[in-house]
Short mmCIF file of C-alpha atoms and ligand atoms in Angstrom, two decimals:
data_model
loop_
_atom_site.label_atom_id
_atom_site.label_comp_id
_atom_site.label_asym_id
_atom_site.label_seq_id
_atom_site.Cartn_x
_atom_site.Cartn_y
_atom_site.Cartn_z
CA MET A 122 4.92 8.41 -10.44
CA ARG A 123 7.41 8.83 -7.60
CA ILE A 124 8.71 7.02 -4.75
CA ILE A 125 10.99 8.03 -1.23
CA ASP A 126 11.73 5.36 1.14
CA LEU A 127 10.32 5.60 4.51
CA ASN A 128 12.35 3.73 5.88
CA LYS A 129 15.35 4.55 7.34
CA THR A 130 17.96 1.69 6.38
CA ARG A 131 18.28 -0.68 3.60
CA GLU A 132 16.92 -3.53 5.44
CA ILE A 133 14.48 -5.37 6.78
CA GLY A 134 12.75 -2.83 9.06
CA SER A 135 9.46 -0.16 9.32
CA GLN A 136 8.58 -0.90 5.79
CA CYS A 137 6.72 2.34 3.95
CA ILE A 138 7.08 3.53 0.60
CA TYR A 139 5.84 6.87 -0.33
CA LEU A 140 4.25 6.88 -3.97
CA GLU A 141 2.98 9.99 -5.88
CA ALA A 142 0.70 9.10 -8.87
CA GLY A 143 -0.82 12.11 -10.14
CA SER A 144 -2.44 13.77 -7.27
CA PHE A 145 -2.37 10.40 -5.11
CA LYS A 146 -0.87 10.53 -2.31
CA ILE A 147 -0.68 6.98 -0.94
CA LEU A 148 1.56 4.23 1.32
CA LEU A 149 2.47 0.95 0.60
CA ASP A 150 2.37 -0.39 4.17
CA CYS A 151 2.96 1.55 7.48
CA GLY A 152 5.27 -0.38 9.62
CA MET A 153 7.67 -1.03 13.05
CA SER A 154 11.28 -1.89 13.02
CA PRO A 155 11.51 -4.65 14.95
CA ARG A 156 15.29 -4.37 15.63
CA GLU A 157 14.60 -0.46 17.60
CA GLU A 158 12.46 0.60 20.15
CA GLY A 159 10.87 4.51 20.75
CA PHE A 160 10.76 7.00 17.64
CA LYS A 161 13.73 5.21 16.04
CA ALA A 162 11.38 2.07 15.20
CA LEU A 163 8.84 4.44 12.99
CA PRO A 164 8.74 4.74 9.23
CA ASN A 165 10.65 8.55 8.32
CA PHE A 166 7.14 10.19 8.45
CA ALA A 167 9.33 13.46 9.15
CA LEU A 168 9.55 13.22 4.82
CA ILE A 169 6.06 13.84 4.57
CA ASP A 170 4.93 16.14 6.90
CA GLY A 171 1.97 18.54 5.54
CA LYS A 172 1.06 15.61 3.07
CA GLN A 173 -2.28 14.75 3.13
CA ILE A 174 -2.05 11.25 2.50
CA ASP A 175 -5.44 9.24 0.83
CA ILE A 176 -4.70 5.89 0.62
CA ILE A 177 -2.69 3.57 2.37
CA ILE A 178 -2.25 0.12 1.83
CA ILE A 179 -1.39 -2.15 4.02
CA SER A 180 0.07 -5.43 2.27
CA HIS A 181 0.10 -8.11 5.44
CA CYS A 182 0.20 -7.96 9.18
CA HIS A 183 3.76 -8.82 10.55
CA LEU A 184 4.22 -5.57 12.43
CA ASP A 185 7.23 -4.46 10.40
CA HIS A 186 4.57 -3.49 7.75
CA ILE A 187 1.67 -2.44 9.83
CA GLY A 188 2.98 -1.64 13.77
CA ALA A 189 3.02 2.15 12.90
CA LEU A 190 -0.26 2.29 11.56
CA PRO A 191 -2.89 3.24 14.02
CA PHE A 192 0.22 6.39 15.59
CA PHE A 193 0.09 6.90 11.89
CA MET A 194 -3.30 7.67 11.09
CA LYS A 195 -3.96 10.03 13.87
CA ASN A 196 -3.12 13.07 11.69
CA GLN A 197 -4.27 11.65 8.86
CA GLN A 198 -8.07 11.24 9.44
CA GLN A 199 -8.88 11.65 6.09
CA ALA A 200 -7.06 8.90 4.07
CA ARG A 201 -8.57 5.35 4.06
CA VAL A 202 -6.51 1.91 4.29
CA LEU A 203 -6.80 -0.86 1.69
CA THR A 204 -6.00 -4.19 2.66
CA SER A 205 -7.30 -7.88 2.25
CA PRO A 206 -10.73 -9.22 3.98
CA GLY A 207 -8.48 -11.48 5.69
CA SER A 208 -6.46 -9.41 7.62
CA HIS A 209 -9.15 -6.57 8.65
CA ILE A 210 -9.84 -10.02 10.33
CA ILE A 211 -6.59 -10.82 12.36
CA MET A 212 -5.06 -6.56 12.64
CA PRO A 213 -6.80 -5.63 15.89
CA ARG A 214 -5.12 -8.36 17.87
CA ILE A 215 -1.78 -8.37 16.51
CA LEU A 216 -1.90 -4.33 16.71
CA GLU A 217 -3.72 -4.85 20.79
CA ASN A 218 -0.84 -7.37 20.97
CA SER A 219 1.59 -4.93 19.86
CA VAL A 220 -0.17 -1.99 22.72
CA THR A 221 0.33 -4.65 25.31
CA ILE A 222 4.33 -5.19 24.55
CA MET A 223 4.98 -1.16 24.37
CA THR A 224 3.36 -0.56 27.76
CA MET A 225 5.62 -3.15 29.02
CA GLN A 226 8.44 -1.67 27.49
CA ARG A 227 7.54 1.67 28.89
CA GLU A 228 7.70 0.02 32.60
CA GLU A 229 10.35 -2.06 32.11
CA ARG A 230 12.51 -0.15 29.86
CA GLY A 231 11.23 3.18 30.70
CA ILE A 232 10.43 4.49 27.08
CA LYS A 233 8.71 7.25 27.22
CA GLU A 234 6.97 7.40 24.06
CA TYR A 235 5.25 4.16 24.20
CA PRO A 236 2.77 2.70 23.66
CA PHE A 237 2.43 4.86 20.30
CA TYR A 238 -1.31 4.35 20.40
CA SER A 239 -4.03 2.78 22.28
CA VAL A 240 -6.85 0.06 22.00
CA ASN A 241 -8.63 2.98 21.60
CA ASP A 242 -7.26 4.47 18.26
CA ILE A 243 -6.91 0.76 17.16
CA LYS A 244 -10.31 0.59 17.25
CA GLU A 245 -10.60 4.46 15.66
CA LEU A 246 -9.19 2.34 12.63
CA ASP A 247 -11.69 0.44 11.56
CA GLN A 248 -13.82 2.98 9.75
CA HIS A 249 -11.13 4.18 7.44
CA ILE A 250 -10.42 0.50 5.80
CA LEU A 251 -11.87 -0.75 2.67
CA PRO A 252 -11.03 -4.31 2.21
CA MET A 253 -9.58 -5.35 -0.78
CA PRO A 254 -10.80 -8.47 -1.86
CA HIS A 255 -8.44 -10.38 -4.45
CA ALA A 256 -8.20 -10.15 -7.47
CA LYS A 257 -11.34 -7.56 -8.00
CA ILE A 258 -9.89 -4.17 -9.24
CA ARG A 259 -11.21 -0.71 -7.47
CA THR A 260 -11.58 2.38 -9.21
CA LEU A 261 -10.61 5.30 -6.47
CA GLN A 262 -11.55 9.09 -7.29
CA LYS A 263 -9.38 12.49 -6.49
CA ASP A 264 -10.19 16.14 -7.99
CA GLY A 265 -11.48 14.32 -11.27
CA ASP A 266 -8.62 11.77 -10.71
CA GLU A 267 -8.71 8.53 -10.92
CA ILE A 268 -6.89 5.12 -9.88
CA ASN A 269 -7.34 1.35 -9.95
CA ILE A 270 -5.69 -0.60 -7.30
CA THR A 271 -5.73 -4.60 -6.89
CA PHE A 272 -4.71 -6.49 -4.58
CA PHE A 273 -3.65 -10.29 -5.33
CA SER A 274 -2.59 -13.32 -2.99
CA ALA A 275 0.62 -13.28 -2.25
CA GLY A 276 0.79 -16.64 0.38
CA HIS A 277 3.16 -15.87 2.81
CA VAL A 278 0.32 -15.22 6.09
CA ILE A 279 -3.59 -15.46 6.25
CA GLY A 280 -4.15 -11.99 4.34
CA ALA A 281 -1.32 -11.74 2.63
CA SER A 282 -0.96 -9.60 -0.12
CA SER A 283 0.80 -8.14 -3.41
CA VAL A 284 -0.77 -4.86 -4.87
CA LEU A 285 -1.31 -4.21 -8.67
CA ILE A 286 -1.71 0.12 -8.74
CA GLU A 287 -2.62 1.32 -12.16
CA TYR A 288 -2.79 5.26 -13.10
CA LYS A 289 -3.05 7.14 -16.45
CA HIS A 290 -1.40 3.87 -18.59
CA ARG A 291 1.20 3.82 -16.01
CA THR A 292 1.10 0.43 -13.72
CA LEU A 293 3.11 -0.47 -11.02
CA PHE A 294 3.11 -3.41 -8.60
CA PHE A 295 4.03 -3.94 -5.05
CA SER A 296 4.87 -7.75 -4.39
CA GLY A 297 5.03 -6.90 -0.37
CA ASP A 298 5.90 -10.27 1.55
CA VAL A 299 5.45 -13.43 -0.92
CA LEU A 300 5.63 -17.59 -0.69
CA PHE A 301 4.93 -18.56 -3.86
CA ARG A 302 5.12 -22.60 -2.53
CA ASN A 303 2.04 -23.86 -1.00
CA GLN A 304 2.25 -24.35 2.60
CA LYS A 305 0.10 -26.20 4.98
CA THR A 306 -2.04 -24.50 5.81
CA LEU A 307 -2.32 -21.82 2.98
CA ARG A 308 -1.85 -22.20 -0.83
CA GLY A 309 1.12 -20.24 -2.37
CA ALA A 310 0.73 -16.58 -4.00
CA LEU A 311 -0.45 -15.82 -7.09
CA TRP A 312 0.65 -13.53 -8.89
CA PRO A 313 -1.48 -11.31 -12.19
CA GLN A 314 -0.24 -12.41 -15.70
CA LYS A 315 0.01 -9.15 -17.48
CA THR A 316 2.93 -6.70 -18.01
CA VAL A 317 3.62 -3.93 -15.41
CA ASP A 318 6.44 -0.57 -15.80
CA VAL A 319 7.58 -0.70 -12.46
CA VAL A 320 7.90 -3.79 -9.30
CA ILE A 321 8.18 -2.79 -6.22
CA THR A 322 10.01 -6.30 -4.81
CA GLU A 323 10.85 -7.27 -1.31
CA THR A 324 14.71 -9.66 -1.12
CA THR A 325 14.71 -10.76 1.84
CA ARG A 326 15.87 -14.21 0.90
CA GLY A 327 18.41 -12.95 -1.75
CA ASN A 328 21.57 -13.71 0.46
CA HIS A 329 19.91 -17.05 0.22
CA ASP A 330 21.40 -19.90 -1.59
CA ARG A 331 18.49 -22.98 -2.57
CA ASP A 332 20.03 -26.32 -1.61
CA LYS A 333 19.50 -28.50 -4.08
CA ASN A 334 18.51 -31.13 -2.65
CA PHE A 335 15.98 -28.89 -0.84
CA SER A 336 12.22 -29.60 -0.08
CA TYR A 337 9.56 -28.56 1.72
CA GLN A 338 8.97 -31.67 2.65
CA SER A 339 12.27 -33.13 3.58
CA GLU A 340 12.72 -30.14 5.84
CA ILE A 341 8.96 -30.83 7.61
CA ASP A 342 10.48 -34.14 8.12
CA ARG A 343 13.55 -33.24 9.20
CA LEU A 344 12.04 -31.36 11.97
CA VAL A 345 9.70 -33.74 13.04
CA ASN A 346 12.67 -36.27 13.21
CA GLY A 347 14.56 -33.91 15.79
CA VAL A 348 11.21 -32.94 17.93
CA LYS A 349 11.08 -37.28 18.22
CA ASN A 350 14.74 -37.80 18.68
CA THR A 351 14.67 -35.13 21.80
CA ILE A 352 11.91 -36.44 23.38
CA GLU A 353 12.26 -40.09 23.07
CA ALA A 354 15.87 -38.99 24.42
CA GLY A 355 13.82 -36.90 27.29
CA GLY A 356 14.91 -33.84 26.35
CA SER A 357 12.74 -30.79 25.70
CA VAL A 358 12.46 -28.83 22.87
CA LEU A 359 11.96 -25.24 21.84
CA ILE A 360 10.86 -24.37 18.19
CA PRO A 361 10.82 -20.14 18.54
CA ALA A 362 7.70 -18.81 16.08
CA PHE A 363 6.58 -16.11 15.24
CA ALA A 364 3.04 -16.04 16.41
CA LEU A 365 1.09 -15.23 12.87
CA GLY A 366 1.60 -17.79 10.16
CA ARG A 367 5.07 -19.75 11.41
CA MET A 368 3.11 -20.90 14.96
CA GLN A 369 -0.20 -21.93 13.22
CA GLU A 370 2.06 -24.02 10.39
CA ILE A 371 4.12 -25.72 12.87
CA LEU A 372 1.17 -26.82 14.68
CA LYS A 373 -0.66 -27.81 11.76
CA ILE A 374 2.67 -30.28 10.75
CA LEU A 375 3.65 -31.24 14.71
CA HIS A 376 -1.43 -32.60 14.22
CA ASN A 377 0.02 -33.90 11.20
CA ALA A 378 2.98 -35.87 12.38
CA HIS A 379 0.88 -37.13 15.62
CA ILE A 380 -2.06 -38.31 13.19
CA LYS A 381 1.00 -40.66 11.23
CA LYS A 382 2.04 -41.74 14.98
CA LYS A 383 5.47 -39.90 13.97
CA LEU A 384 5.98 -38.56 17.58
CA PRO A 385 5.59 -39.57 20.83
CA GLY A 386 2.22 -39.93 22.64
CA LYS A 387 1.34 -38.00 25.23
CA VAL A 388 4.23 -34.68 24.78
CA PRO A 389 2.50 -31.75 26.31
CA ILE A 390 2.93 -28.91 23.43
CA PHE A 391 2.86 -25.30 24.82
CA CYS A 392 2.51 -22.34 22.77
CA SER A 393 2.33 -18.36 23.47
CA GLY A 394 -0.37 -16.23 23.98
CA LEU A 395 -1.10 -14.44 20.68
CA GLY A 396 -0.43 -17.38 18.74
CA LEU A 397 -3.25 -18.88 20.29
CA GLY A 398 -5.44 -16.17 19.71
CA LEU A 399 -4.64 -15.80 16.66
CA VAL A 400 -6.17 -19.42 15.75
CA ASP A 401 -9.73 -18.03 16.90
CA ASP A 402 -9.24 -15.63 14.19
CA PHE A 403 -8.41 -18.07 11.72
CA ASP A 404 -12.06 -20.14 12.47
CA ALA A 405 -13.67 -17.04 11.53
CA ALA A 406 -11.71 -16.28 8.34
CA ASN A 407 -12.63 -19.61 7.14
CA LYS A 408 -16.03 -19.17 7.98
CA LYS A 409 -15.90 -15.72 5.83
CA LEU A 410 -13.44 -16.58 3.31
CA ARG A 411 -12.07 -20.05 3.16
CA CYS A 412 -8.49 -18.47 3.01
CA VAL A 413 -6.80 -21.02 5.68
CA ASP A 414 -5.98 -24.57 6.03
CA PHE A 415 -5.97 -24.23 10.33
CA LYS A 416 -9.02 -25.10 12.76
CA SER A 417 -9.05 -24.75 16.21
CA ALA A 418 -9.90 -28.38 16.31
CA ILE A 419 -5.80 -29.21 15.93
CA LEU A 420 -5.31 -27.47 19.07
CA ARG A 421 -7.44 -29.79 21.21
CA GLU A 422 -6.23 -33.01 19.34
CA LEU A 423 -2.91 -31.92 20.34
CA LYS A 424 -3.66 -30.82 23.82
CA VAL A 425 -1.70 -27.90 22.89
CA LYS A 426 -1.90 -26.08 26.83
CA SER A 427 -1.08 -21.57 27.02
CA PHE A 428 2.33 -20.97 27.79
CA ARG A 429 2.48 -19.54 31.26
CA SER A 430 4.99 -15.97 30.25
CA ALA A 431 6.15 -16.50 34.14
CA LYS A 432 9.31 -14.06 35.08
CA PHE A 433 12.51 -16.25 34.40
CA ASP A 434 13.98 -18.42 37.07
CA LYS A 435 16.48 -20.93 36.18
CA SER A 436 16.36 -23.37 38.38
CA ARG A 437 12.76 -24.03 36.48
CA GLN A 438 12.90 -26.92 33.59
CA PRO A 439 9.69 -28.33 32.32
CA THR A 440 8.54 -31.69 34.98
CA GLN A 441 8.85 -33.72 32.26
CA PRO A 442 9.41 -33.24 27.63
CA SER A 443 7.58 -30.68 26.09
CA VAL A 444 7.91 -29.11 23.16
CA PHE A 445 7.54 -25.47 23.72
CA VAL A 446 6.30 -23.66 20.30
CA LEU A 447 6.77 -19.76 21.64
CA SER A 448 6.81 -16.59 19.62
CA SER A 449 9.08 -14.90 19.31
CA GLY A 450 10.68 -16.58 15.98
CA MET A 451 14.13 -14.57 16.44
CA LEU A 452 14.53 -15.22 20.35
CA VAL A 453 13.64 -11.25 20.92
CA GLU A 454 13.94 -9.85 24.56
CA ASN A 455 12.13 -10.91 27.05
CA THR A 456 9.17 -12.40 25.70
CA PRO A 457 8.38 -16.71 25.69
CA SER A 458 10.42 -17.75 23.60
CA TYR A 459 13.66 -16.09 25.48
CA ILE A 460 13.15 -16.87 28.73
CA THR A 461 12.51 -20.62 27.77
CA ALA A 462 15.55 -20.40 25.72
CA ALA A 463 17.60 -19.29 28.69
CA ASN A 464 15.91 -22.58 30.64
CA LEU A 465 16.60 -24.90 27.67
CA VAL A 466 20.07 -24.00 26.71
CA GLY A 467 22.47 -25.48 29.07
CA ASP A 468 21.23 -29.11 28.88
CA PRO A 469 22.36 -31.37 25.98
CA LYS A 470 19.68 -33.70 26.34
CA ASN A 471 17.01 -29.93 24.97
CA SER A 472 17.12 -29.32 21.45
CA ILE A 473 16.20 -25.46 19.56
CA LEU A 474 14.77 -25.96 16.61
CA PHE A 475 14.50 -22.49 14.60
CA VAL A 476 11.86 -22.61 11.61
CA GLY A 477 12.20 -19.03 10.10
CA TYR A 478 13.99 -15.76 9.66
CA CYS A 479 16.25 -14.61 12.21
CA ASP A 480 17.71 -11.14 12.32
CA PRO A 481 21.85 -11.66 13.05
CA ILE A 482 21.47 -8.77 15.10
CA THR A 483 18.79 -10.04 17.42
CA PRO A 484 19.10 -12.95 20.66
CA GLY A 485 17.96 -15.84 18.02
CA GLY A 486 21.00 -15.17 15.34
CA GLU A 487 23.79 -14.49 17.99
CA LEU A 488 22.21 -18.73 19.06
CA LEU A 489 22.68 -19.42 15.95
CA ALA A 490 25.83 -18.05 15.38
CA GLN A 491 27.43 -19.05 18.49
CA ALA A 492 29.62 -22.21 19.16
CA LYS A 493 28.42 -25.17 21.23
CA HIS A 494 29.83 -25.57 24.62
CA THR A 495 30.90 -21.81 24.98
CA SER A 496 29.15 -18.90 26.93
CA PHE A 497 25.78 -17.41 25.72
CA ASP A 498 24.42 -14.05 27.81
CA PHE A 499 21.00 -13.48 27.93
CA LYS A 500 21.63 -9.83 28.82
CA ALA A 501 17.82 -8.76 29.83
CA LEU A 502 18.33 -11.82 32.30
CA ARG A 503 21.44 -10.89 33.38
CA PHE A 504 21.94 -15.27 33.13
CA SER A 505 24.33 -16.67 31.42
CA SER A 506 24.61 -20.70 29.86
CA LYS A 507 26.90 -22.54 27.82
CA VAL A 508 25.15 -23.29 24.95
CA GLU A 509 24.88 -27.25 25.39
CA ALA A 510 22.11 -28.13 23.65
CA HIS A 511 21.32 -29.33 20.33
CA ILE A 512 21.05 -25.75 18.03
CA GLU A 513 19.61 -26.17 14.22
CA ARG A 514 17.72 -24.17 11.44
CA PHE A 515 15.18 -25.26 9.61
CA ASP A 516 13.94 -23.80 6.11
CA LEU A 517 10.38 -23.07 6.59
CA SER A 518 10.00 -19.95 5.50
CA GLY A 519 7.74 -17.87 4.43
CA HIS A 520 9.36 -15.90 2.27
CA ALA A 521 10.72 -17.35 -1.60
CA ASP A 522 13.61 -18.26 -2.60
CA ARG A 523 15.25 -15.94 -4.78
CA GLU A 524 15.53 -17.67 -8.02
CA ASP A 525 11.95 -18.38 -7.63
CA LEU A 526 10.44 -14.63 -6.99
CA LEU A 527 12.55 -13.39 -9.76
CA GLU A 528 11.44 -15.35 -12.10
CA TYR A 529 7.81 -14.42 -11.10
CA ILE A 530 9.25 -10.70 -11.09
CA PHE A 531 10.95 -11.43 -14.87
CA GLY A 532 7.81 -12.54 -16.17
CA LEU A 533 5.89 -9.63 -15.31
CA ASN A 534 8.54 -7.97 -17.75
CA PRO A 535 8.97 -4.94 -15.90
CA ARG A 536 11.03 -1.73 -17.20
CA THR A 537 12.31 -1.05 -13.65
CA ILE A 538 13.05 -2.67 -10.53
CA ILE A 539 13.44 -1.39 -7.07
CA PHE A 540 13.83 -3.62 -4.07
CA THR A 541 12.85 -2.63 -0.48
CA HIS A 542 12.29 -4.74 2.79
CA GLY A 543 16.14 -6.47 2.77
CA GLU A 544 19.81 -5.99 3.73
CA GLU A 545 22.67 -5.06 1.78
CA GLU A 546 23.89 -8.22 0.48
CA SER A 547 20.47 -9.44 -0.32
CA ARG A 548 19.80 -6.88 -2.99
CA ASP A 549 23.33 -6.61 -3.99
CA TRP A 550 22.41 -10.77 -5.26
CA PHE A 551 19.04 -9.37 -7.00
CA PHE A 552 21.08 -5.98 -8.69
CA ASP A 553 23.64 -9.36 -9.62
CA SER A 554 21.31 -11.42 -11.10
CA ILE A 555 19.47 -8.80 -13.14
CA ILE A 556 22.09 -7.13 -14.53
CA ASP A 557 23.30 -10.72 -15.98
CA GLN A 558 20.25 -11.74 -16.66
CA ARG A 559 18.12 -9.23 -18.45
CA PRO A 560 20.64 -6.20 -18.60
CA ASN A 561 17.84 -4.13 -19.61
CA ILE A 562 15.82 -4.05 -16.69
CA VAL A 563 16.77 -0.68 -15.24
CA THR A 564 17.43 -1.28 -10.95
CA LEU A 565 16.61 1.33 -8.13
CA ASP A 566 18.29 0.33 -4.86
CA PRO A 567 16.78 3.60 -3.65
CA GLU A 568 19.12 5.85 -0.93
CA PRO A 569 16.63 5.77 1.91
CA GLY A 570 15.12 8.88 2.43
CA GLU A 571 15.89 10.54 -1.07
CA PRO A 572 12.84 11.39 -3.84
CA TYR A 573 13.18 8.92 -7.32
CA ASP A 574 11.21 9.70 -10.61
CA ILE A 575 10.09 6.00 -12.19
ZN1 ZN B 873 5.73 -10.56 7.03
ZN1 ZN B 874 8.39 -8.45 6.45
#
């Protein structure tokens, strides 16, 4: 087998790996980088120019894994797209939202190549999809050649999958984004119990130490207390959250706290559009698959209101203490969470509580690193504000701890481990740990764009 990492840099970017197994030409994910704009945000497709891709595997529906798919498919009509039934249900809404954002960015920032695809292209995509229920092997054929592919639950978000590829006695396992512990809305990953030759693993949390006293429940309790204390002191809370996964998990946590009367009653809760829309998909997925523990009734019981993403107005403040659960999770410019952060950050009564990964170069990452009482620049709004609000980070990540992940990988007994989807220092931790603990395993941190025989 041969791989080329089509990510342009060694970081969490546009996840996409080209894999050749005999005559089969395969892509592992087809993402768009949240850090970049325009053509720069795409994987390095030029490296596979002229190749006819047979199979595109989509591990899950975060944009860094799926955002470039309808664009790539325009010239790859022969390709079959393999994804789980859960991902299949939510895919159109995620991609259509991406069209809306790209269209807005074209107008606001003059990015001429946007949108990369249309709603029609997304509809078109549907006829190429082969749904892959978890733990069911599927054999695909091409010119007398045969390959077996099996999807396994990866936890993380609804539909997320890790993927086993078997070709002529060679086995490769791709982690996708993975979480082993149960969340409130979703069960943890269920990996196969077998030996594989090669593991391609995400490395997102490689730069995070595991706190000895950490437990998921204690982080949840801390978050609920943070919300309660702020509201009781007359302030408002912003929880920036990814629309897919984190937002529903946070709502479920708030709902549990509400039932147990751990939150003050009658606090208005606002959510942004995509996260609310996805709840309908969760209902649909539940009817068919019973794969996620979240029902739209939670929104009614919490009386969640839709956040109107109005233009920024620095004088606009919440009329009463409120909770805002808004995307993006990293305060990407001009998103509802970015605009609301600008409104709330100057008042010491308010809190901004981060619950997921924040890329250090995004406004969310910068705000977390910013010293209190200093001035923070909301560049896209041409607005500066002193950082007076309480800012805190909670470890409710949808990614496995590095120690857990490594233990599960060792359980597959691989001869080679290949790193992907993580910053340089995260990969370094995995590299050093593997050398220390299993020196016989070959590690590969592929140079973007270079071919490797594995
Ligand atoms: Zn993800
Ligand atoms: Zn990811």
